[in-house]
Structures are given as structure tokens and as C-alpha cells.
Amino acid sequence: MLTIFLAALFGFVLLSVPIAFALILTTLVMMFFMHAISPALLIQNIFRGIDSFPLMAIPFFLLAGEIMNVGGISKRIVLFAKALLGHVTGGLGYVTVMASMLFAGVSGSAVADTSAIGSLLFPIMRDEGYDTKKSAALFSSAGCIGPIIPPSIPMILYGVIANVSIVKLFLGGIVPGILIGLGLMFIWYLHARKKHYRAEGKFSFRVAAKATVSAFWALLLPIIILGGIIFGIYTPTEAAVIAVVYATIVSFFVYKELKISDLPKLLINAGKSTAVVMLVCGTATTAAYLITTAQIPALLASTLLNLAGNSTIILMLVVNVLLLLVGCVMDLTPALLIMAPMLLPIVTKFGLNPIYFGVVMVVNLCIGLITPPVGNILYVGCSISKLSIAELVKAIIPNILIMIAVLFLITYVPATITFIPNLLSH
Amino acid sequence: MEQGRAPGGVIMNLRNGIEKVLNVIIIVMFAGMVIIVFSNVVARYFLNAALAWSDEVSRFMFIWLVFVGAIVAYMKNDHLGLDILVKYLPKTASRILVVIADILVLFALSILLKGGIDMTLDSFASGWVSSAVSLPYGYIYMVGPISAFFLILEGILKIVSDLKSVFETRIGGR
């Protein structure tokens, strides 16, 4: 049954059937082999996969991101990072990483992070004579921090599937996100040293103070979102809707860059992105229902058990390699939604913490966003930088390697993930 | 490519009209969700009175948003998919492959339509209503078959235009 599932899914996907529809077809194939074809059961499970209050955080975070880009909030975040780090040698590279990390604190999506920061900073870096390929590689890989530092759309999805606390998953992503940011800065440092970039200007307290004041309302947003979630004042969904209202008010009244006439377009854009993610979520729920009924996790478990023996170290190695391979050919959302229901029963059987596993999985599949041949962020990076995929891929390899190094660090030192959630769990 | 997708002026006008209506539904549902969920936050923390219906109504609007948004996303070719094989195959082969994929999608959608109609009629017949606002579930599930219906219409337009380009390459060569 596992073979049928995989052959059908990859067959349909390779034929260029969109993944949501490929999942429906795969479910039908499995129903056929199990002699239990039921169109009503199929759509019923799609509804079940969508009808959830926690998942409503996804449209709200997507909408907040759209508003921040149009309303000047993203721009203030970039200018703030530039005033602090712009004067160091190769400074704009560190600015890119820092701005991506700050933006990750308000956005839960890598595409939003990459397009916001990349489209603001890449033209400046190019004009100031930075290596275009390395700059594009940097903002693309830094954008992958978006769903690792909370809030995080993939973690919301995982939390709902695995029925674990989304807040704890969010908290677990903080240290891995910072580690990846530092790793990327280190790679950039090596590059900047080799290229002998000159330092531009001096640190000016006046400029820094001005940028901080101007960015004050923008910087308050991650504090409002994360602070409220961490201290249990409101749920992630409520935090997301607060982010929408707050971003609208600040963009409209303080920065005066958002017009009422912009709102319909932003709602439609975010609504469409929501539908794309949620349709995969719904159809993956149907597929997952059949995966469970067909006892595929048990089959997979015995295969992995043979490979790993009783060693969680080998198990996590196998799982990580498997997920990295899946990430090469599949986008983050579908990969997460398809693989999580299969792997979760196995790792819990091995006694691993589902929060820990969720964070590892999200970090792993985020790397998949920049690994060829299929990587959504590679496409975003290419469209912003006008480079070819091949040029960008070549330049991004060191960044991928450092991210894999961080992945294995957090995998084998679980405290990096679990420390903060344990500290703050009441 | 755009004129390749135009089987006729009337149909395209109709399609644009449908898209506009769908966009309005998206805006209304999404804005409604924001207003309802935010009002509930305000009511709970500042007035100490949670709105019992807010969770349910906003979830129903979310479901409508997703299913209606899925149609517009399909119209704009926004759904996640893989096009490696299509990119690397010769033109004629890849265009034939696209038509096969279109037909498969259409098949999936017709099953969805069938299942959706069954489910909607069943829930209307059973008189099953939601707990907080007593809305018959049929009105929520209805969006499934409605969405499938418009996706099928769009799928047929896609097949027509993709078939056209298959024949164009066969006649015109590469």
C-alpha cells in the first residue's frame, strides 16, 4: 500500500497535476485498492482538514504580511537594521540577515519574508557593488528563517495535525532561527573578507536614533505578537488578527502609506494564498485519513526500525536525510502535510518529543525551499535578482551547507529546541 | 498565451464577470473574519464577555474563503505544482502531458462535485444545524460543490486552450 501511495502521488505530481488535485487522485487510487470508494467521505475529510480555528491564523498572518509591505512597515524594519549594521564591512549583508530575522518575528511565511526583504535590499546591494549572486543567495536563504522564528505557518499546520501546542512549537523555533541567522552571517563574513568590501560610512548615533524612532511602531509589532502568545494572553489566531488590525492602523494613520483603496487587492491576494495552502491542507487530510486506515505508518515504521535498530540517533539521521530529499522535490507545505502524519507515529513510538520533532521537521523542510530542483524561494530569489536558477544555486551552496549543519546541531542537541518551551511552560 | 486561452469573446467576458463576483465574495468573507475575530478579542479582554457565535461564524466564513479562493487561484494558475517534466520534455510531448494532467484534474473535480452534492443534500435532509447560531450545515458544505462546479468550468476552458496549443505545435512545428 505504501508503494501504491508513493507511486500514485509522485506519478500524478510528475505529470504536472497540481499537488492538491494529485492528493485527491491518490486518495481515490487508494480507495480503489481498498475497495472503499466514497466521494462523500473524500470531501468530508477535506472539510475536516480546513474547519479549524487555529488554522485561521494562516490567512491573518498572510494578510498582515501583505499590509506591512504596502504600508511601509517592512521598509522601516530594513532602515532600522541598516542604521545599526550598515557601517560594518560588508554591512548590507548583515543588514539583510538581521532584517529577515526581525521580519520573521511578524511573518510566518518564507515567501513573504524573502520577497519583502529581498526586493527592498537587493537593489541597494547591487547598486553599491556587492556581488549580485552572493547577495541574492544571502537574502534567499535568510528568507527561510521566516517560518522558523515565530510566528510560523508550517508550525501552525504541524501543531494542528500532531495535536500539540502551537505556542510551544513557536517557542522551540526561536533558538534554531537565531542559529541559522548567525550561521548565514558567518558565511557572509567569509565572503566579505575575501572580496575586501570597504566599510561604508561611519556609525552615526543621530541616524540610528532617527531610524529607531521611525521604526518604533514597526518594531513593536513582533513584541506584541510574540509577547502576547508567549505569556498566554491570546492564542496564535488572535495574535494574528491583532497583527492585521495593528498593521492596518500603523500603516494608515502613522506611516500614511496605506490607502483604503489598497485593501480589496490585499484581501484578494492573501485570500488566494490562503486558499492555495488550505486546499493542500484539506486534501492532505483526506490522504492522511487513508494513509492511517491503510496502516502505512506501521509499514514505514518497520522499515525504519530495520534501518535504525533501536537507535534514535540513526533514526533521526535517516528521517532527516529522507526529509531533505523530499524537500528537494516538494514544496514545504505539501511535504509537511504528507510526511508528518506518516512519521509522527514512528517518532513518538521511539519516545521522541513531538514538539522537538516538529521543529526539526520544519527547519529541515525550510532548507528544502532553497534546494534544487524545486524550491519556492529559489524562484522568488531569481525573480527579484533576475539571475538564472543555475547561477543562484551555485552561489547558495555554502548557505545550504551551514543550514544543514545547524539542522544536525539542533537534531542532536535537542535542548536547543526544548529549552525555551520548557522554561516558559506553565 | 493569453489569447490562446480565449475560446470566444462571450465566454471570456462571462469568465471575467465570474472572477469579479468571486473576488467580492473573498473580500467579504475575509474582511468579515477579521472583524468578527478581532471583535471577539476586544469583547473578551476589555468587556469580559466572549461572543459565543464568533468562533463558529468565522470558521464558516473561512471555509467559504478557502473554497472560493481555490477557484480564483486556479484561474490564475497559482496552485502549487511541479513542472520539471513539462519543462524538460520536447514541446509536443510536454503539451500532450499538460492535457493529460488537465483531464486528470477534471476527473478529480467531478468526483469532488459528486461527493459535495451528496454531502450537502444529506446534511440538508438530516436537518443538522450548527450549535451556536443554528445554521443548517448544508449552507456551509454547499460551497464544496459550488467550488467544484466552477473549477470544472475553468478546467474545461483550460483543456480547450491546451488542446489548441497541441495542434498548433503539430501543424506549425517547432
Coordinates of C-alpha atoms in Angstrom, one line a residue:
Chain A
M1 CA 0.0 0.0 0.0
L2 CA 2.9 2.3 0.7
T3 CA 4.2 1.6 -2.8
I4 CA 0.8 2.3 -4.3
F5 CA 0.6 5.6 -2.4
L6 CA 4.0 6.8 -3.3
A7 CA 3.8 5.7 -7.0
A8 CA 0.4 7.3 -7.4
L9 CA 1.4 10.6 -5.7
F10 CA 4.7 11.0 -7.5
G11 CA 3.2 9.9 -10.8
F12 CA 0.4 12.5 -10.7
V13 CA 2.7 15.2 -9.4
L14 CA 5.3 14.5 -12.2
L15 CA 2.5 14.7 -14.7
S16 CA 2.2 18.3 -13.5
V17 CA -1.1 17.8 -11.8
P18 CA -1.2 20.5 -9.0
I19 CA -0.5 18.9 -5.7
A20 CA -3.9 19.4 -4.1
F21 CA -5.6 17.6 -7.0
A22 CA -2.8 15.0 -7.1
L23 CA -3.7 14.2 -3.4
I24 CA -7.3 13.8 -4.3
L25 CA -6.4 11.4 -7.2
T26 CA -4.0 9.5 -4.9
T27 CA -6.7 9.1 -2.3
L28 CA -9.1 7.8 -5.0
V29 CA -6.5 5.3 -6.1
M30 CA -6.0 4.1 -2.5
M31 CA -9.8 3.9 -2.0
F32 CA -10.0 1.8 -5.2
F33 CA -7.4 -0.7 -4.0
M34 CA -9.1 -0.8 -0.6
H35 CA -12.5 -1.4 -2.3
A36 CA -14.0 1.6 -0.5
I37 CA -14.6 4.4 -3.0
S38 CA -16.7 7.1 -1.4
P39 CA -16.7 10.6 -2.9
A40 CA -18.6 11.9 0.1
L41 CA -16.0 10.6 2.6
L42 CA -13.3 12.2 0.4
I43 CA -14.8 15.7 0.5
Q44 CA -15.9 15.3 4.2
N45 CA -12.3 14.9 5.2
I46 CA -11.3 17.9 3.1
F47 CA -13.7 20.0 5.1
R48 CA -12.4 18.4 8.3
G49 CA -8.9 19.5 7.4
I50 CA -9.9 23.1 6.9
D51 CA -12.6 23.6 9.6
S52 CA -10.3 24.7 12.5
F53 CA -10.0 27.8 14.5
P54 CA -6.2 27.5 15.0
L55 CA -5.7 27.3 11.2
M56 CA -7.3 30.7 10.8
A57 CA -4.1 32.2 12.0
I58 CA -2.7 31.4 8.5
P59 CA -4.9 33.9 6.5
F60 CA -4.4 36.5 9.1
F61 CA -0.6 36.3 9.1
L62 CA -0.6 36.3 5.3
L63 CA -2.8 39.4 5.3
A64 CA -0.7 41.1 7.9
G65 CA 2.4 40.5 5.7
E66 CA 0.7 42.0 2.7
I67 CA -0.3 45.1 4.7
M68 CA 3.2 45.5 6.1
N69 CA 4.8 45.5 2.7
V70 CA 2.4 48.1 1.2
G71 CA 2.1 50.2 4.3
G72 CA 5.8 50.9 4.9
I73 CA 6.4 48.7 7.9
S74 CA 8.8 46.4 6.1
K75 CA 10.7 49.4 4.8
R76 CA 11.1 50.8 8.4
I77 CA 12.4 47.4 9.6
V78 CA 15.1 47.4 6.8
L79 CA 16.1 51.0 7.5
F80 CA 16.4 50.3 11.2
A81 CA 18.7 47.3 10.6
K82 CA 20.7 49.4 8.1
A83 CA 21.2 52.2 10.6
L84 CA 22.6 49.7 13.2
L85 CA 24.8 47.4 10.9
G86 CA 25.2 49.3 7.7
H87 CA 28.6 50.8 8.5
V88 CA 30.4 47.5 9.1
T89 CA 32.5 45.9 6.3
G90 CA 30.1 44.2 4.0
G91 CA 27.4 45.7 6.2
L92 CA 24.4 45.3 4.0
G93 CA 24.8 41.5 4.1
Y94 CA 24.3 41.5 7.9
V95 CA 21.5 44.0 7.5
T96 CA 19.8 41.5 5.2
V97 CA 20.0 38.7 7.8
M98 CA 19.0 40.9 10.7
A99 CA 16.1 42.4 8.8
S100 CA 15.0 38.9 7.7
M101 CA 15.1 37.8 11.4
L102 CA 13.1 40.8 12.5
F103 CA 10.6 40.3 9.7
A104 CA 10.4 36.6 10.7
G105 CA 9.1 37.8 14.0
V106 CA 6.0 39.2 12.4
S107 CA 5.6 36.9 9.4
G108 CA 5.1 33.2 9.3
S109 CA 6.0 32.6 5.7
A110 CA 9.3 32.3 3.9
V111 CA 7.9 33.7 0.6
A112 CA 6.7 36.8 2.4
D113 CA 10.0 37.2 4.2
T114 CA 12.1 36.7 1.1
S115 CA 10.1 39.0 -1.2
A116 CA 9.8 41.7 1.4
I117 CA 13.5 41.9 2.4
G118 CA 14.9 40.9 -0.9
S119 CA 13.0 43.4 -3.0
L120 CA 14.0 46.2 -0.6
L121 CA 17.6 45.4 0.0
F122 CA 18.8 43.6 -3.2
P123 CA 18.6 46.7 -5.5
I124 CA 20.7 48.7 -2.9
M125 CA 23.3 45.9 -2.6
R126 CA 23.6 45.6 -6.4
D127 CA 24.0 49.4 -6.8
E128 CA 26.6 49.6 -4.1
G129 CA 28.8 47.0 -5.9
Y130 CA 28.1 43.9 -3.9
D131 CA 28.4 40.5 -5.7
T132 CA 24.9 40.0 -7.1
K133 CA 25.0 36.2 -6.9
K134 CA 26.1 36.1 -3.3
S135 CA 23.7 38.9 -2.3
A136 CA 20.8 37.0 -3.9
A137 CA 21.9 33.8 -2.3
L138 CA 22.0 35.6 1.1
F139 CA 18.6 37.2 1.0
S140 CA 17.0 33.9 -0.3
S141 CA 18.5 31.8 2.4
A142 CA 17.8 34.4 5.1
G143 CA 14.2 34.4 4.0
C144 CA 13.9 30.8 5.0
I145 CA 14.2 32.0 8.6
G146 CA 10.6 33.4 8.2
P147 CA 8.8 30.2 9.2
I148 CA 11.4 29.1 11.8
I149 CA 11.4 32.2 14.1
P150 CA 7.8 32.5 15.3
P151 CA 5.1 33.1 14.1
S152 CA 5.2 30.2 11.6
I153 CA 2.6 29.0 9.2
P154 CA 4.1 25.5 8.9
M155 CA 4.3 25.1 12.7
I156 CA 0.6 26.0 12.9
L157 CA -0.2 23.3 10.4
Y158 CA 2.0 20.8 12.2
G159 CA 0.5 21.7 15.6
V160 CA -3.0 21.0 14.3
I161 CA -2.0 17.7 12.6
A162 CA 0.0 16.5 15.6
N163 CA -2.4 17.9 18.1
V164 CA 0.4 19.6 20.1
S165 CA 0.7 23.1 21.4
I166 CA 1.4 25.6 18.6
V167 CA 2.8 28.0 21.2
K168 CA 5.4 25.5 22.3
L169 CA 6.4 24.9 18.7
F170 CA 6.8 28.6 18.2
L171 CA 9.0 28.9 21.2
G172 CA 11.0 25.9 20.0
G173 CA 11.8 27.7 16.8
I174 CA 13.5 30.7 18.4
V175 CA 17.0 29.3 19.0
P176 CA 17.2 27.3 15.7
G177 CA 16.2 30.5 13.9
I178 CA 18.8 32.6 15.6
L179 CA 21.4 29.9 15.0
I180 CA 20.6 29.9 11.3
G181 CA 20.8 33.7 11.2
L182 CA 24.3 33.6 12.8
G183 CA 25.4 30.8 10.5
L184 CA 24.4 32.8 7.5
M185 CA 26.2 35.9 8.8
F186 CA 29.3 33.8 9.3
I187 CA 29.2 32.6 5.7
W188 CA 28.7 36.2 4.6
Y189 CA 31.7 37.3 6.8
L190 CA 33.9 34.9 5.0
H191 CA 32.7 36.1 1.6
A192 CA 33.0 39.8 2.6
R193 CA 36.6 39.2 3.8
K194 CA 37.6 37.5 0.6
K195 CA 36.1 40.3 -1.5
H196 CA 37.6 43.1 0.5
Y197 CA 34.4 45.1 0.7
R198 CA 35.0 48.5 2.1
A199 CA 33.1 49.8 5.1
E200 CA 30.6 52.4 4.1
G201 CA 30.2 55.4 6.2
K202 CA 30.5 55.6 10.0
F203 CA 28.1 54.6 12.6
S204 CA 26.1 57.7 13.4
F205 CA 24.2 57.8 16.6
R206 CA 21.9 60.5 15.2
V207 CA 20.9 58.4 12.1
A208 CA 20.5 55.3 14.3
A209 CA 18.3 57.2 16.8
K210 CA 16.2 58.6 13.9
A211 CA 15.7 55.2 12.3
T212 CA 14.8 53.6 15.7
V213 CA 12.1 56.3 16.3
S214 CA 10.8 55.9 12.8
A215 CA 10.7 52.1 13.1
F216 CA 9.3 52.2 16.7
W217 CA 5.7 51.2 15.7
A218 CA 7.0 48.6 13.3
L219 CA 9.3 47.0 15.9
L220 CA 6.5 47.0 18.4
L221 CA 4.7 44.5 16.2
P222 CA 6.9 41.4 16.9
I223 CA 6.8 42.3 20.6
I224 CA 3.0 42.5 20.6
I225 CA 2.7 39.2 18.6
L226 CA 5.3 37.1 20.4
G227 CA 4.8 38.7 23.8
G228 CA 1.1 38.0 23.8
I229 CA 1.5 34.4 22.6
I230 CA 4.4 33.6 24.9
F231 CA 2.6 34.9 28.0
G232 CA -0.6 33.2 27.1
I233 CA -2.5 36.5 26.8
Y234 CA -4.0 35.4 23.5
T235 CA -3.9 32.5 21.1
P236 CA -1.9 32.5 17.9
T237 CA -5.0 33.1 15.8
E238 CA -5.9 36.1 18.0
A239 CA -2.4 37.4 17.8
A240 CA -2.6 37.1 14.0
V241 CA -5.8 39.1 13.8
I242 CA -4.3 41.7 16.2
A243 CA -1.3 41.9 13.8
V244 CA -3.7 42.6 10.9
V245 CA -5.5 45.4 12.8
Y246 CA -2.3 46.9 14.2
A247 CA -0.5 46.8 10.9
T248 CA -3.5 48.5 9.2
I249 CA -3.7 51.2 11.8
V250 CA 0.0 52.0 11.8
S251 CA 0.3 51.9 8.0
F252 CA -2.8 54.1 7.7
F253 CA -2.5 56.6 10.5
V254 CA 1.2 56.7 11.4
Y255 CA 3.1 56.0 8.2
K256 CA 0.2 57.2 6.0
E257 CA 1.3 54.8 3.2
L258 CA -1.7 52.6 3.1
K259 CA -4.8 53.7 1.2
I260 CA -8.3 52.3 1.8
S261 CA -8.4 51.5 -1.9
D262 CA -5.4 49.2 -1.5
L263 CA -7.3 46.9 0.9
P264 CA -9.5 44.9 -1.5
K265 CA -6.4 43.9 -3.6
L266 CA -4.6 42.9 -0.4
L267 CA -7.5 40.8 0.8
I268 CA -7.8 39.1 -2.6
N269 CA -4.0 38.3 -2.7
A270 CA -3.9 37.0 0.8
G271 CA -7.2 35.2 0.3
K272 CA -5.8 33.4 -2.8
S273 CA -2.6 32.4 -1.0
T274 CA -4.7 31.1 1.9
A275 CA -6.8 29.0 -0.5
V276 CA -3.7 27.5 -2.1
V277 CA -2.2 26.5 1.3
M278 CA -5.5 25.3 2.8
L279 CA -6.6 23.3 -0.2
V280 CA -3.4 21.3 0.1
C281 CA -4.1 21.1 3.9
G282 CA -7.6 19.8 3.2
T283 CA -6.7 17.3 0.6
A284 CA -3.7 16.1 2.6
T285 CA -6.1 15.5 5.5
T286 CA -8.1 13.2 3.2
A287 CA -4.9 11.4 2.1
A288 CA -3.7 11.1 5.7
Y289 CA -7.0 9.5 6.7
L290 CA -6.4 6.8 4.2
I291 CA -2.7 6.6 5.0
T292 CA -3.7 5.8 8.6
T293 CA -6.5 3.4 7.6
A294 CA -4.1 1.5 5.4
Q295 CA -1.7 1.3 8.3
I296 CA 1.1 2.9 6.2
P297 CA 2.9 4.4 9.2
A298 CA 3.2 0.9 10.7
L299 CA 4.7 -0.4 7.5
L300 CA 7.1 2.6 7.3
A301 CA 7.9 2.1 11.0
S302 CA 9.0 -1.5 10.5
T303 CA 11.2 -0.4 7.6
L304 CA 12.8 2.4 9.6
L305 CA 13.1 0.0 12.6
N306 CA 15.2 -2.3 10.4
L307 CA 17.4 0.6 9.4
A308 CA 17.7 2.2 12.7
G309 CA 17.5 -0.7 15.2
N310 CA 16.7 0.9 18.4
S311 CA 18.9 3.9 18.0
T312 CA 17.1 7.3 17.9
I313 CA 20.4 8.8 16.6
I314 CA 20.3 6.7 13.4
L315 CA 16.5 7.1 13.2
M316 CA 16.8 10.9 13.1
L317 CA 19.7 10.7 10.6
V318 CA 17.5 8.6 8.3
V319 CA 14.5 10.8 8.8
N320 CA 16.5 14.0 8.2
V321 CA 18.1 12.6 5.0
L322 CA 14.7 11.4 3.8
L323 CA 13.1 14.8 4.5
L324 CA 15.9 16.7 2.8
L325 CA 15.4 14.6 -0.3
V326 CA 11.6 15.1 -0.1
G327 CA 12.4 18.9 0.3
C328 CA 14.4 18.9 -2.9
V329 CA 11.4 17.9 -5.0
M330 CA 8.4 19.2 -2.9
D331 CA 7.3 22.5 -1.5
L332 CA 7.3 23.0 2.3
T333 CA 3.6 22.9 2.9
P334 CA 2.7 19.7 1.0
A335 CA 5.8 17.9 2.2
L336 CA 5.0 18.7 5.8
L337 CA 1.3 17.8 5.4
I338 CA 2.1 14.5 3.7
M339 CA 5.1 13.4 5.8
A340 CA 4.1 14.5 9.3
P341 CA 1.1 12.0 9.6
M342 CA 3.4 9.2 8.4
L343 CA 6.4 10.0 10.6
L344 CA 4.7 11.1 13.8
P345 CA 3.5 7.7 15.0
I346 CA 7.0 6.4 14.4
V347 CA 9.0 9.0 16.2
T348 CA 6.6 9.0 19.2
K349 CA 7.0 5.2 19.3
F350 CA 10.7 5.9 19.7
G351 CA 9.9 8.1 22.6
L352 CA 10.8 11.4 20.9
N353 CA 9.1 14.6 21.9
P354 CA 6.6 15.7 19.1
I355 CA 7.4 19.4 19.7
Y356 CA 11.1 18.7 19.2
F357 CA 10.3 16.6 16.1
G358 CA 8.0 19.3 14.7
V359 CA 10.7 22.0 14.9
V360 CA 13.3 19.7 13.3
M361 CA 10.9 18.9 10.5
V362 CA 10.1 22.5 9.8
V363 CA 13.7 23.5 9.8
N364 CA 14.6 20.6 7.6
L365 CA 11.9 21.4 5.1
C366 CA 12.7 25.1 5.1
I367 CA 16.1 24.1 3.8
G368 CA 14.2 22.4 1.0
L369 CA 12.9 25.8 0.0
I370 CA 16.3 26.6 -1.4
T371 CA 17.4 23.2 -2.7
P372 CA 17.1 22.5 -6.4
P373 CA 15.3 21.4 -8.5
V374 CA 12.2 22.5 -6.7
G375 CA 12.5 25.3 -4.2
N376 CA 9.9 28.1 -3.9
I377 CA 12.4 30.5 -2.5
L378 CA 14.8 29.9 -5.3
Y379 CA 12.1 31.0 -7.7
V380 CA 11.4 34.1 -5.6
G381 CA 15.1 34.9 -5.4
C382 CA 15.5 34.5 -9.2
S383 CA 12.6 36.7 -10.0
I384 CA 13.9 39.5 -7.7
S385 CA 17.5 39.3 -8.8
K386 CA 17.0 38.4 -12.4
L387 CA 19.6 35.6 -12.1
S388 CA 19.1 32.2 -13.6
I389 CA 18.3 29.3 -11.2
A390 CA 21.7 27.7 -12.0
E391 CA 23.6 30.9 -11.0
L392 CA 21.7 31.2 -7.8
V393 CA 22.0 27.6 -6.9
K394 CA 25.8 27.7 -7.4
A395 CA 26.1 30.7 -5.1
I396 CA 23.7 29.4 -2.4
I397 CA 25.5 26.1 -1.8
P398 CA 27.6 27.3 1.2
N399 CA 24.4 28.7 2.8
I400 CA 22.6 25.4 2.3
L401 CA 25.6 23.6 4.0
I402 CA 25.6 25.8 7.0
M403 CA 21.9 25.4 7.4
I404 CA 22.3 21.6 7.2
A405 CA 25.0 21.9 9.9
V406 CA 22.5 23.8 12.1
L407 CA 19.9 21.2 11.4
F408 CA 22.1 18.4 12.6
L409 CA 23.2 20.5 15.6
I410 CA 19.5 21.0 16.8
T411 CA 18.7 17.4 15.9
Y412 CA 21.4 16.0 18.2
V413 CA 21.3 18.7 20.9
P414 CA 17.5 18.7 21.5
A415 CA 18.0 21.2 24.3
T416 CA 18.5 24.0 21.7
I417 CA 14.8 23.4 20.8
T418 CA 13.2 22.3 24.0
F419 CA 14.9 24.7 26.4
I420 CA 12.7 27.8 25.9
P421 CA 9.4 25.9 25.7
N422 CA 10.2 24.1 28.9
L423 CA 11.3 27.3 30.6
L424 CA 8.1 29.1 29.8
S425 CA 5.6 26.3 30.1
H426 CA 3.2 27.0 33.0
Chain B
M1 CA -0.5 32.7 -24.2
E2 CA -3.5 34.9 -23.1
Q3 CA -5.2 34.8 -26.4
G4 CA -4.6 31.1 -26.5
R5 CA -7.0 30.8 -23.6
A6 CA -9.7 32.7 -25.3
P7 CA -12.2 30.3 -27.0
G8 CA -14.6 33.1 -27.5
G9 CA -15.3 36.7 -26.5
V10 CA -18.6 36.0 -24.8
I11 CA -17.1 33.2 -22.7
M12 CA -14.2 35.3 -21.7
N13 CA -16.5 38.2 -20.7
L14 CA -18.5 35.7 -18.6
R15 CA -15.3 34.4 -17.1
N16 CA -14.2 37.9 -16.1
G17 CA -17.6 38.6 -14.6
I18 CA -17.5 35.4 -12.6
E19 CA -14.0 36.3 -11.4
K20 CA -15.2 39.7 -10.2
V21 CA -18.1 38.1 -8.2
L22 CA -15.7 35.6 -6.7
N23 CA -13.3 38.3 -5.7
V24 CA -16.1 40.2 -3.9
I25 CA -17.0 37.0 -2.0
I26 CA -13.4 36.6 -1.0
I27 CA -13.2 40.2 0.2
V28 CA -16.5 40.0 2.2
M29 CA -15.6 36.6 3.8
F30 CA -12.0 37.7 4.7
A31 CA -12.9 41.1 6.0
G32 CA -15.8 39.5 8.0
M33 CA -13.4 37.1 9.6
V34 CA -11.0 39.9 10.6
I35 CA -13.8 41.9 12.1
I36 CA -15.5 39.1 13.9
V37 CA -12.4 37.5 15.4
F38 CA -11.0 40.9 16.4
S39 CA -14.3 42.0 17.9
N40 CA -14.2 38.8 20.0
V41 CA -10.7 39.6 21.2
V42 CA -11.9 43.1 22.3
A43 CA -15.1 41.7 23.8
R44 CA -13.2 39.1 25.8
Y45 CA -10.4 41.2 27.2
F46 CA -12.0 44.6 27.6
L47 CA -15.7 43.9 28.1
N48 CA -15.2 40.5 29.7
A49 CA -17.9 38.9 27.5
A50 CA -16.9 36.5 24.8
L51 CA -19.1 36.3 21.7
A52 CA -20.4 32.8 21.7
W53 CA -21.1 32.8 17.9
S54 CA -17.8 34.4 16.8
D55 CA -15.7 31.1 16.6
E56 CA -18.4 29.3 14.6
V57 CA -19.3 32.1 12.2
S58 CA -15.7 33.0 11.5
R59 CA -14.8 29.3 10.8
F60 CA -17.7 29.1 8.3
M61 CA -16.5 32.2 6.5
F62 CA -13.0 30.7 6.5
I63 CA -14.3 27.6 4.8
W64 CA -16.1 29.7 2.2
L65 CA -13.0 31.8 1.7
V66 CA -10.8 28.7 1.0
F67 CA -13.2 27.1 -1.5
V68 CA -13.9 30.3 -3.4
G69 CA -10.3 31.4 -3.2
A70 CA -9.4 28.0 -4.7
I71 CA -11.3 28.8 -7.9
V72 CA -9.6 32.2 -8.4
A73 CA -6.2 30.6 -7.6
Y74 CA -6.9 28.0 -10.3
M75 CA -7.9 30.7 -12.8
K76 CA -4.6 32.4 -12.1
N77 CA -2.7 29.1 -12.3
D78 CA -1.5 29.7 -8.7
H79 CA -1.9 26.2 -7.3
L80 CA 1.3 24.5 -6.1
G81 CA 2.7 22.0 -8.6
L82 CA 5.7 20.6 -10.2
D83 CA 6.7 21.4 -13.8
I84 CA 10.1 19.8 -14.1
L85 CA 9.0 17.1 -16.6
V86 CA 7.0 19.6 -18.6
K87 CA 10.0 21.9 -18.8
Y88 CA 12.5 19.3 -20.0
L89 CA 10.3 17.3 -22.4
P90 CA 10.1 18.4 -26.1
K91 CA 7.3 20.9 -26.8
T92 CA 4.8 18.5 -28.3
A93 CA 5.2 15.9 -25.6
S94 CA 5.0 18.4 -22.8
R95 CA 1.8 19.9 -24.2
I96 CA 0.3 16.5 -24.5
L97 CA 1.3 15.8 -20.9
V98 CA -0.4 19.0 -19.8
V99 CA -3.6 17.9 -21.5
I100 CA -3.4 14.6 -19.7
A101 CA -2.9 16.4 -16.4
D102 CA -5.9 18.7 -17.2
I103 CA -8.1 15.6 -17.8
L104 CA -6.9 14.0 -14.5
V105 CA -7.8 17.3 -12.7
L106 CA -11.2 17.3 -14.3
F107 CA -11.7 13.7 -13.2
A108 CA -10.7 14.6 -9.6
L109 CA -13.1 17.6 -9.7
S110 CA -16.1 15.6 -10.9
I111 CA -15.6 13.2 -8.0
L112 CA -15.4 16.2 -5.7
L113 CA -18.6 17.6 -7.2
K114 CA -20.4 14.3 -6.8
G115 CA -19.2 13.9 -3.2
G116 CA -20.0 17.5 -2.4
I117 CA -23.6 17.3 -3.7
D118 CA -24.2 14.1 -1.8
M119 CA -22.8 15.6 1.4
T120 CA -24.8 18.8 1.0
L121 CA -28.1 17.1 0.3
D122 CA -27.6 14.7 3.1
S123 CA -26.9 17.4 5.6
F124 CA -29.9 19.5 4.5
A125 CA -32.1 16.3 4.7
S126 CA -30.8 15.4 8.2
G127 CA -31.7 18.9 9.4
W128 CA -28.3 19.1 11.1
V129 CA -27.6 22.7 12.4
S130 CA -24.6 24.3 13.9
S131 CA -24.5 24.6 17.7
A132 CA -24.1 28.3 18.3
V133 CA -26.1 30.0 15.5
S134 CA -28.3 27.1 14.4
L135 CA -27.3 27.5 10.8
P136 CA -28.0 24.3 8.8
Y137 CA -24.7 22.7 7.8
G138 CA -25.9 22.4 4.3
Y139 CA -25.2 26.1 3.7
I140 CA -21.6 25.6 4.7
Y141 CA -21.0 22.4 2.8
M142 CA -22.7 23.9 -0.2
V143 CA -19.5 25.8 -1.1
G144 CA -17.8 22.5 -1.8
P145 CA -19.9 21.5 -4.9
I146 CA -20.2 25.2 -5.9
S147 CA -16.4 25.4 -5.9
A148 CA -16.0 22.1 -7.8
F149 CA -18.6 23.3 -10.4
F150 CA -16.7 26.5 -11.2
L151 CA -13.3 24.7 -11.1
I152 CA -14.8 22.2 -13.7
L153 CA -15.8 25.1 -15.9
E154 CA -12.4 26.6 -15.7
G155 CA -10.8 23.1 -16.3
I156 CA -12.8 22.7 -19.5
L157 CA -11.6 26.1 -20.7
K158 CA -8.0 25.0 -19.9
I159 CA -8.4 21.8 -21.8
V160 CA -9.7 23.6 -24.8
S161 CA -6.8 26.1 -24.9
D162 CA -4.2 23.4 -24.1
L163 CA -5.5 21.1 -26.9
K164 CA -5.4 24.1 -29.2
S165 CA -1.7 24.6 -28.5
V166 CA -1.0 20.9 -29.0
F167 CA -2.4 21.2 -32.5
E168 CA -0.7 24.4 -33.1
T169 CA 2.7 22.8 -32.4
R170 CA 1.9 19.8 -34.6
I171 CA 1.0 22.0 -37.5
G172 CA 3.5 24.8 -37.0
G173 CA 6.3 22.5 -35.9
R174 CA 9.0 23.9 -33.6

